[in-house]
mmCIF file of C-alpha atoms in Angstrom:
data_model
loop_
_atom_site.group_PDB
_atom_site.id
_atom_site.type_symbol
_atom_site.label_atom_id
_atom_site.label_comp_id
_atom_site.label_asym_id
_atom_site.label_seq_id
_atom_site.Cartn_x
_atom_site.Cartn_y
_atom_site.Cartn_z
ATOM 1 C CA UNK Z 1 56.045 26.633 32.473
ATOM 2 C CA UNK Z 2 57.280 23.157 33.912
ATOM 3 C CA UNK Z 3 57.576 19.990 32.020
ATOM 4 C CA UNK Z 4 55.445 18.503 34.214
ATOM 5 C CA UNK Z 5 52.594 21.352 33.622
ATOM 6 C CA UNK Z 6 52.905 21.179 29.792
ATOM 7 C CA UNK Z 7 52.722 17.401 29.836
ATOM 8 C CA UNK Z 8 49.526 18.222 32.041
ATOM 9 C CA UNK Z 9 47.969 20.567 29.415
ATOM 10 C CA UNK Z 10 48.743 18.267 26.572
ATOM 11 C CA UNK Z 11 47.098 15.591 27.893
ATOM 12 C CA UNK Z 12 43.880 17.355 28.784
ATOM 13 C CA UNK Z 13 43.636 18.641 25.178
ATOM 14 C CA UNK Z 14 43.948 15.315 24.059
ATOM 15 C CA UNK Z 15 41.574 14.075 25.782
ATOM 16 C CA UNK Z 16 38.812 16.687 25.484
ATOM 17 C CA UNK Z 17 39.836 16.263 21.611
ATOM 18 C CA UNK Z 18 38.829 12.442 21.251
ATOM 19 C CA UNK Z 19 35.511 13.217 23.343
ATOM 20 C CA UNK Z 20 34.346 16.081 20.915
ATOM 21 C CA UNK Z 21 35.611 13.975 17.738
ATOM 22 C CA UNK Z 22 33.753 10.651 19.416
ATOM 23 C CA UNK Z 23 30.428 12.995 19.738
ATOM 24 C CA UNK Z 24 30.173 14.029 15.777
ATOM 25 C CA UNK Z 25 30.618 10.223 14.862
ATOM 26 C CA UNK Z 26 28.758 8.751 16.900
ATOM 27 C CA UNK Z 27 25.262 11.052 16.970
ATOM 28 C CA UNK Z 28 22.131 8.457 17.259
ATOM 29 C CA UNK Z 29 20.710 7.372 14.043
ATOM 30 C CA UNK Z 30 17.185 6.047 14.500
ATOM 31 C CA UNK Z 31 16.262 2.883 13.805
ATOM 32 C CA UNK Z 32 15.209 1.834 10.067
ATOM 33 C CA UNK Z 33 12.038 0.485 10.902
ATOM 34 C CA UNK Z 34 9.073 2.698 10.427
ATOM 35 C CA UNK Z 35 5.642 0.976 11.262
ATOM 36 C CA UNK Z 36 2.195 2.642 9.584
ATOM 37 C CA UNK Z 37 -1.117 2.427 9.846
ATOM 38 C CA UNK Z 38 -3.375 3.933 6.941
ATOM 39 C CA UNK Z 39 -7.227 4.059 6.056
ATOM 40 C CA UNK Z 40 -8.440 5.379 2.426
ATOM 41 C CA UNK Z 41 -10.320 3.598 -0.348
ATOM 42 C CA UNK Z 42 -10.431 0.972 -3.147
ATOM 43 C CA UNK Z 43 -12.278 0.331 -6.573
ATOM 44 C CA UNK Z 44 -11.184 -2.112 -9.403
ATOM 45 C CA UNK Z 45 -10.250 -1.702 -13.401
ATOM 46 C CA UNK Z 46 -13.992 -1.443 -14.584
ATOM 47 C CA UNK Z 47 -11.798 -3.569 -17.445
ATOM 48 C CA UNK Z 48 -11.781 -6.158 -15.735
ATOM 49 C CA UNK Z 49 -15.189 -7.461 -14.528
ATOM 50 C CA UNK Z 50 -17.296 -10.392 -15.240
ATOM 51 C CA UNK Z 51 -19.368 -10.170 -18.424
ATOM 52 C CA UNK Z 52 -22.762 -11.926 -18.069
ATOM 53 C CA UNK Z 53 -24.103 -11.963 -21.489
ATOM 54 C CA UNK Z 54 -27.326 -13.756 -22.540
ATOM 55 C CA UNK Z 55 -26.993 -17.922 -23.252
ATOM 56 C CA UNK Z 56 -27.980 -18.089 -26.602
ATOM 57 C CA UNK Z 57 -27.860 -14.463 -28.074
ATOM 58 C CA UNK Z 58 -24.893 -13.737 -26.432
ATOM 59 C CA UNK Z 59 -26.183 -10.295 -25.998
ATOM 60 C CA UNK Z 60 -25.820 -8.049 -23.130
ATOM 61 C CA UNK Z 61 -26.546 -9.100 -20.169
ATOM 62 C CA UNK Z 62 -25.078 -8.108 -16.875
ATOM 63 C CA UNK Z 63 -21.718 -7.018 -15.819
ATOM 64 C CA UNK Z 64 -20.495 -8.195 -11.802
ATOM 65 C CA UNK Z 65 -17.556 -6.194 -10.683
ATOM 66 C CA UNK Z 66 -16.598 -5.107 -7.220
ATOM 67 C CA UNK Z 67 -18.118 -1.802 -5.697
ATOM 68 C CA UNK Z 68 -15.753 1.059 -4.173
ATOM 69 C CA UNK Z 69 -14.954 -0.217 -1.041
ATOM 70 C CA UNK Z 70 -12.940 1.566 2.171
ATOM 71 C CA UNK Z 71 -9.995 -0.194 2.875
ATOM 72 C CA UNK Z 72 -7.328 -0.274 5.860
ATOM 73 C CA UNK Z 73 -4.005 -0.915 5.902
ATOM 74 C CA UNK Z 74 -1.105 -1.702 8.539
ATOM 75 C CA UNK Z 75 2.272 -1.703 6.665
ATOM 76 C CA UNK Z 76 6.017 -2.747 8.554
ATOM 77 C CA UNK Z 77 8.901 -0.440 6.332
ATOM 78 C CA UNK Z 78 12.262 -0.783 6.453
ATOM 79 C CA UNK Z 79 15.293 1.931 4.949
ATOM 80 C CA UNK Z 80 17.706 -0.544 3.051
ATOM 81 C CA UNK Z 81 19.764 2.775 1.741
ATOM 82 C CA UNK Z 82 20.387 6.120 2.628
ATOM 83 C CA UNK Z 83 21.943 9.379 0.348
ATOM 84 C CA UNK Z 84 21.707 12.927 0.987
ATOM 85 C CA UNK Z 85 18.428 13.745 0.116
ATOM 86 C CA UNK Z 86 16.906 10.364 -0.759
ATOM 87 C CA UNK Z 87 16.743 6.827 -0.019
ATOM 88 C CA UNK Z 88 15.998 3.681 -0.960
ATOM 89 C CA UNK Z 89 13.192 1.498 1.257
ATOM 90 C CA UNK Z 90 11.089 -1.720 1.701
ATOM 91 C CA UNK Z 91 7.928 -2.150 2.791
ATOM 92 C CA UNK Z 92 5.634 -5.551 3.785
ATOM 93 C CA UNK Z 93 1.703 -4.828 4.522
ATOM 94 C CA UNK Z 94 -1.648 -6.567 5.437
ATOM 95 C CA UNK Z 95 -4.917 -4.877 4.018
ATOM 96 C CA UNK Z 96 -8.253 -5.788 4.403
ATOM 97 C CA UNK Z 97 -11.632 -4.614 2.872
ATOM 98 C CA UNK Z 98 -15.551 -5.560 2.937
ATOM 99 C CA UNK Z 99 -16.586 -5.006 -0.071
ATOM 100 C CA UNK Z 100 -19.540 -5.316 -2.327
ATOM 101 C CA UNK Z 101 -20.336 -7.365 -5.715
ATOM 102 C CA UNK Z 102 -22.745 -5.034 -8.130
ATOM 103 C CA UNK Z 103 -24.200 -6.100 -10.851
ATOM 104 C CA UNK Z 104 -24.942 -3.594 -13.917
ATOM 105 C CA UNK Z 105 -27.852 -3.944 -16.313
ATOM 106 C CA UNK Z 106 -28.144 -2.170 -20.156
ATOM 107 C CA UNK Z 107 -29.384 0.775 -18.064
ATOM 108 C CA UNK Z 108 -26.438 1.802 -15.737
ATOM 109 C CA UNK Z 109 -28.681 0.832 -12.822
ATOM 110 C CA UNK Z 110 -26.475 -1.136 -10.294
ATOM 111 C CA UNK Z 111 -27.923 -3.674 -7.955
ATOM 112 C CA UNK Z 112 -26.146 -5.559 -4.696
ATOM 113 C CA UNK Z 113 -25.240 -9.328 -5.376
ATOM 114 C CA UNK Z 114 -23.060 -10.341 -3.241
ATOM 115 C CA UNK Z 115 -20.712 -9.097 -0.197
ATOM 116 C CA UNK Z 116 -17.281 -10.246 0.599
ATOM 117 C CA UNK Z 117 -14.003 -10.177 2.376
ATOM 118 C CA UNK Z 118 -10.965 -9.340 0.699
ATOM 119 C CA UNK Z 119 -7.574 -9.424 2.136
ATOM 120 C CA UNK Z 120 -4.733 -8.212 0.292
ATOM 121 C CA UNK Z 121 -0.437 -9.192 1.089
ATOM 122 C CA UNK Z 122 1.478 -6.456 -0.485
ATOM 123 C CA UNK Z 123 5.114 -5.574 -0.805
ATOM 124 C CA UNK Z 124 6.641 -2.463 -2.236
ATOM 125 C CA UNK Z 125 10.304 -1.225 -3.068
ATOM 126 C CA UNK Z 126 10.075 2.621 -2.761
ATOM 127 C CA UNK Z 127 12.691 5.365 -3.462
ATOM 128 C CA UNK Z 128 12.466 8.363 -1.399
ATOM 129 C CA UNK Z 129 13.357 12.181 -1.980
ATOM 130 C CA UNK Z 130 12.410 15.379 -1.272
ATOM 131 C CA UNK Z 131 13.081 17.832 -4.177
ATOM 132 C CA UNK Z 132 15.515 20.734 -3.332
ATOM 133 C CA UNK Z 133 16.576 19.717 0.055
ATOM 134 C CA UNK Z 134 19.907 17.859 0.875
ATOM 135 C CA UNK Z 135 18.993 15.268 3.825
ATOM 136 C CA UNK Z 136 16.317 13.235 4.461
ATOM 137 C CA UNK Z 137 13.475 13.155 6.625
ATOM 138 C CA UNK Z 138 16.228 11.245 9.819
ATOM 139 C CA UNK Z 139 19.527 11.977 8.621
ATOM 140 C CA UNK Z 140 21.619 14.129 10.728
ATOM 141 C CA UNK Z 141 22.750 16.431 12.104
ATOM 142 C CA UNK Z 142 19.981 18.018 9.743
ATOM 143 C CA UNK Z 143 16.752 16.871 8.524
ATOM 144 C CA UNK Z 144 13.967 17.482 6.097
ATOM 145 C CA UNK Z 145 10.675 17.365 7.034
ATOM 146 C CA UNK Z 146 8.794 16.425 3.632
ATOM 147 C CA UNK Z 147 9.583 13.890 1.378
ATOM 148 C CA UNK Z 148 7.931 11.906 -2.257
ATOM 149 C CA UNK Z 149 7.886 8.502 -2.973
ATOM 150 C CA UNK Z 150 7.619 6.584 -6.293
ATOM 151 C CA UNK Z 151 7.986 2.531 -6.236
ATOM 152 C CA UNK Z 152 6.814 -0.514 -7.268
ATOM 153 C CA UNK Z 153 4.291 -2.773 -5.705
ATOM 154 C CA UNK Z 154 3.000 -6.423 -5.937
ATOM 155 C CA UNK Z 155 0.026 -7.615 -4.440
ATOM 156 C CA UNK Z 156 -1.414 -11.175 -3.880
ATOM 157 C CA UNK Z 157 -5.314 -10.596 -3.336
ATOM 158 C CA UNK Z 158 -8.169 -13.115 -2.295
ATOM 159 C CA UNK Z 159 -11.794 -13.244 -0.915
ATOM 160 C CA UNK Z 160 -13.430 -15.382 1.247
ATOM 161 C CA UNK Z 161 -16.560 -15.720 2.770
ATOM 162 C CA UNK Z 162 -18.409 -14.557 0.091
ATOM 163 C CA UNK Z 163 -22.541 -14.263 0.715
ATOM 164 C CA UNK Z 164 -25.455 -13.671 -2.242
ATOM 165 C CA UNK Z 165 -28.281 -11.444 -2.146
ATOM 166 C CA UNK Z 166 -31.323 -13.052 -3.199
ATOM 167 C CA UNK Z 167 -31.426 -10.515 -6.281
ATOM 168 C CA UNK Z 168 -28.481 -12.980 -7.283
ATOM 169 C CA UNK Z 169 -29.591 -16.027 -6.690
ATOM 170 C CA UNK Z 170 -33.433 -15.699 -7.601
ATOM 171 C CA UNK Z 171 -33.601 -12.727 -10.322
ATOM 172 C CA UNK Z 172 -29.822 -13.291 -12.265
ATOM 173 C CA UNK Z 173 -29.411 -17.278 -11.109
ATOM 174 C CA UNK Z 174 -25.902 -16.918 -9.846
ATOM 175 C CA UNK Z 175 -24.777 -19.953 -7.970
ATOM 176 C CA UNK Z 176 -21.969 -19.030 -6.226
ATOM 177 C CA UNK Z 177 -19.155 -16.303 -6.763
ATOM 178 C CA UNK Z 178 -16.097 -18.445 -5.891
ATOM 179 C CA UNK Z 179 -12.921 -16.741 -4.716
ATOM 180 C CA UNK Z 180 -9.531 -17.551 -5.574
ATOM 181 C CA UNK Z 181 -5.994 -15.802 -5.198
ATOM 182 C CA UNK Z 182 -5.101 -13.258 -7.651
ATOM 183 C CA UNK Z 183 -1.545 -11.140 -8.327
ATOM 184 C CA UNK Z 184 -1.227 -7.867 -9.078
ATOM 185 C CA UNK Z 185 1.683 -5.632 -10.421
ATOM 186 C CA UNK Z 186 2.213 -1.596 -10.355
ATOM 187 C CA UNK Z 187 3.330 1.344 -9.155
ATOM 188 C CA UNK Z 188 2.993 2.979 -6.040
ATOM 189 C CA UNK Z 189 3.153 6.970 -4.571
ATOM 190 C CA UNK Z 190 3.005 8.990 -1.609
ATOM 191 C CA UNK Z 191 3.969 12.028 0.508
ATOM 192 C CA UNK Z 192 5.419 12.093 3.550
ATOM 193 C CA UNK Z 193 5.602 14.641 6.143
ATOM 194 C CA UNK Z 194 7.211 14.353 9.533
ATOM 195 C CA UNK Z 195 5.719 16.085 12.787
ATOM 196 C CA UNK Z 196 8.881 18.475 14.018
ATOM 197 C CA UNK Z 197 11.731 16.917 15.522
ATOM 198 C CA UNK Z 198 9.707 13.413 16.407
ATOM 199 C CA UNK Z 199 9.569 10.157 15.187
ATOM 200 C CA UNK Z 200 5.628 10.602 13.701
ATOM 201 C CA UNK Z 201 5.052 10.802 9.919
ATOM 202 C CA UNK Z 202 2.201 11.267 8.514
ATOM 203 C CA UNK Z 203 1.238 11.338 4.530
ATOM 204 C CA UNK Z 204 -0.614 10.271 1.773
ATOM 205 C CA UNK Z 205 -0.118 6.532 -0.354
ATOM 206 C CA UNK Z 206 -1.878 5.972 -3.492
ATOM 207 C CA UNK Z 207 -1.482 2.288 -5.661
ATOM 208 C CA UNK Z 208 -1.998 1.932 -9.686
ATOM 209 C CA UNK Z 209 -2.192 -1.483 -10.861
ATOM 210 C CA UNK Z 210 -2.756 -3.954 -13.155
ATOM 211 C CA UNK Z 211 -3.788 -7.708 -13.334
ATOM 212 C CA UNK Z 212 -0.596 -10.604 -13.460
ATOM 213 C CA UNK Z 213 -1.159 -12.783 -16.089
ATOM 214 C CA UNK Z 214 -4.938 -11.868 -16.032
ATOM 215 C CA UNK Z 215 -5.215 -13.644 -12.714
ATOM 216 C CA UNK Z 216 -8.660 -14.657 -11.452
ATOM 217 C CA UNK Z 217 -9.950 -12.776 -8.452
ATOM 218 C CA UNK Z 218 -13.198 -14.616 -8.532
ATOM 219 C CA UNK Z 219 -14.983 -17.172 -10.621
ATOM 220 C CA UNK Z 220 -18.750 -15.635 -11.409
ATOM 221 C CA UNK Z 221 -20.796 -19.313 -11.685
ATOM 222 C CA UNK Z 222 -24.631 -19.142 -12.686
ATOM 223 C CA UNK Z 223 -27.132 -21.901 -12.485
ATOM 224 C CA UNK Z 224 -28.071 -24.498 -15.927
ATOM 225 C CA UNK Z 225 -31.410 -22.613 -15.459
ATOM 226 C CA UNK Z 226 -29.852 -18.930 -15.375
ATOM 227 C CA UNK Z 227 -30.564 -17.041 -18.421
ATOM 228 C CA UNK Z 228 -27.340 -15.693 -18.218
ATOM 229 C CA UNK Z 229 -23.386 -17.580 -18.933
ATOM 230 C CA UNK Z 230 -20.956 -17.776 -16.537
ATOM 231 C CA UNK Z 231 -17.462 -15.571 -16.080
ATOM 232 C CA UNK Z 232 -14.679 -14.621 -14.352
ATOM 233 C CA UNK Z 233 -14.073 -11.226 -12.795
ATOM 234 C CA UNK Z 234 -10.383 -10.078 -12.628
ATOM 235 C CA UNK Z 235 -8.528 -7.632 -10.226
ATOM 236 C CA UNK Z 236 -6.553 -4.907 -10.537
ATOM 237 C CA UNK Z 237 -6.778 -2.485 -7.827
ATOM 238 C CA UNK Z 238 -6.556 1.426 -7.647
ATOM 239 C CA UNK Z 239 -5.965 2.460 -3.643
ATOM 240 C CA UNK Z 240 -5.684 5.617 -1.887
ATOM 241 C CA UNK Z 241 -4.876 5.814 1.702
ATOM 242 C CA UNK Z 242 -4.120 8.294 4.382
ATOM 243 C CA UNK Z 243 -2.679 7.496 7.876
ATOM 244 C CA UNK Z 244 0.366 8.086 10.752
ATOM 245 C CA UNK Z 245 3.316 6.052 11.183
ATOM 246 C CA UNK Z 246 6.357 6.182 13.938
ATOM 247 C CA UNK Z 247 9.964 5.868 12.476
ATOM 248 C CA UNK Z 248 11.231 3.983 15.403
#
């Protein structure tokens, strides 16, 4: 063999060398931003609601709290942190809901008084993992394709646009149910799975929470002439969802 032929050889290993070693460190990570879109449903602390009780007697009298409501959701994550098998993440969402304001008499028997908009800015810090395997759901060169989460979540909550019945207004001499921003603190689960060897996820999220320095969701005002005294009606939100979301 020539020294010109062995130089040859030499240099082609070389360079088929640094194009295999520049393959396994540079395989494509996808992008940390995961966008999802969920639907599911909503009901307050029953804790919580507005306690009408009689002027006077300061008996029983009625008790206003929100009705289960559906509720959707369109939520922007981001993966801050990555380990074999878990993860740590952020997420920012809008939700909205059109719910109901019930009324409840001695009896149990519920009555409309009022319908309302309620829009909810949430943010959660969520830690990822999937039990017994060793990757995540987009690590490579080998993925999982399940994976639990466990967080915490904040919420600021308000309605708007809030309309009486005339069961409120005429029978229970509510003047207004005024809306004002309220904050809300807890914790926050899911399950993820991921469709195959694309970018779609879809799971399960579910919220537990509970009032922020017993912070007002709405301010329950009755008439001089209503039999009944006026209260506040505070917000604490329990939410389970179900939807699809694209890890970009």
């Amino acid at each position: 063999m020539t020294k010109a032929t062995a130089l040859s050889i030499f240099f082609l290993f070389s360079i088929l060398s640094s194009t295999t070693t520049f393959g396994q460190v540079s395989l494509p990570e996808r992008n940390p931003v995961k966008l999802t879109f969920r639907g599911g449903a909503m009901s307050n602390n029953g804790d919580l609601a507005a306690q009408l009780t009689r002027k006077g007697s300061g008996d029983y009298g009625r008790v206003v709290d929100l009705n289960y409501a559906a509720i959707g959701q369109v939520e922007l994550g981001i993966d801050v942190l990555r380990f074999h098998g878990s993860g740590l993440s952020v997420q920012f969402s809008g939700m909205y809901a059109h719910p109901e304001f019930i009324a409840t008499d001695e009896f149990g028997k519920s009555t409309r008084v009022g319908l309302t908009q309620l829009e909810i800015a949430r943010a959660n810090i969520s830690f990822t993992f999937n039990g017994t395997d060793p990757y995540t759901m987009f690590e490579l060169p080998y993925h999982s394709n399940k994976e639990a989460v466990l967080g915490i979540t904040g919420m600021i909550v308000r309605t708007e646009k809030t309309q009486l019945t005339s069961y409120a207004t005429d029978s229970l001499g509510i003047e207004s149910i005024a809306g004002e921003y309220s904050q809300a603190i807890g914790i926050n689960f899911g399950w993820n799975w991921r469709l195959g060897q694309s970018g779609w996820v879809i799971g399960i999220d579910g919220a537990f929470t509970w009032a922020a320095n017993k912070s007002r969701l709405a301010n329950v005002q009755t008439k001089e002439s209503s039999p009944y005294i006026s209260d506040r009606l505070d917000f604490a939100p329990r939410i389970i969802t179900a939807g699809f979301g694209y890890h970009f």
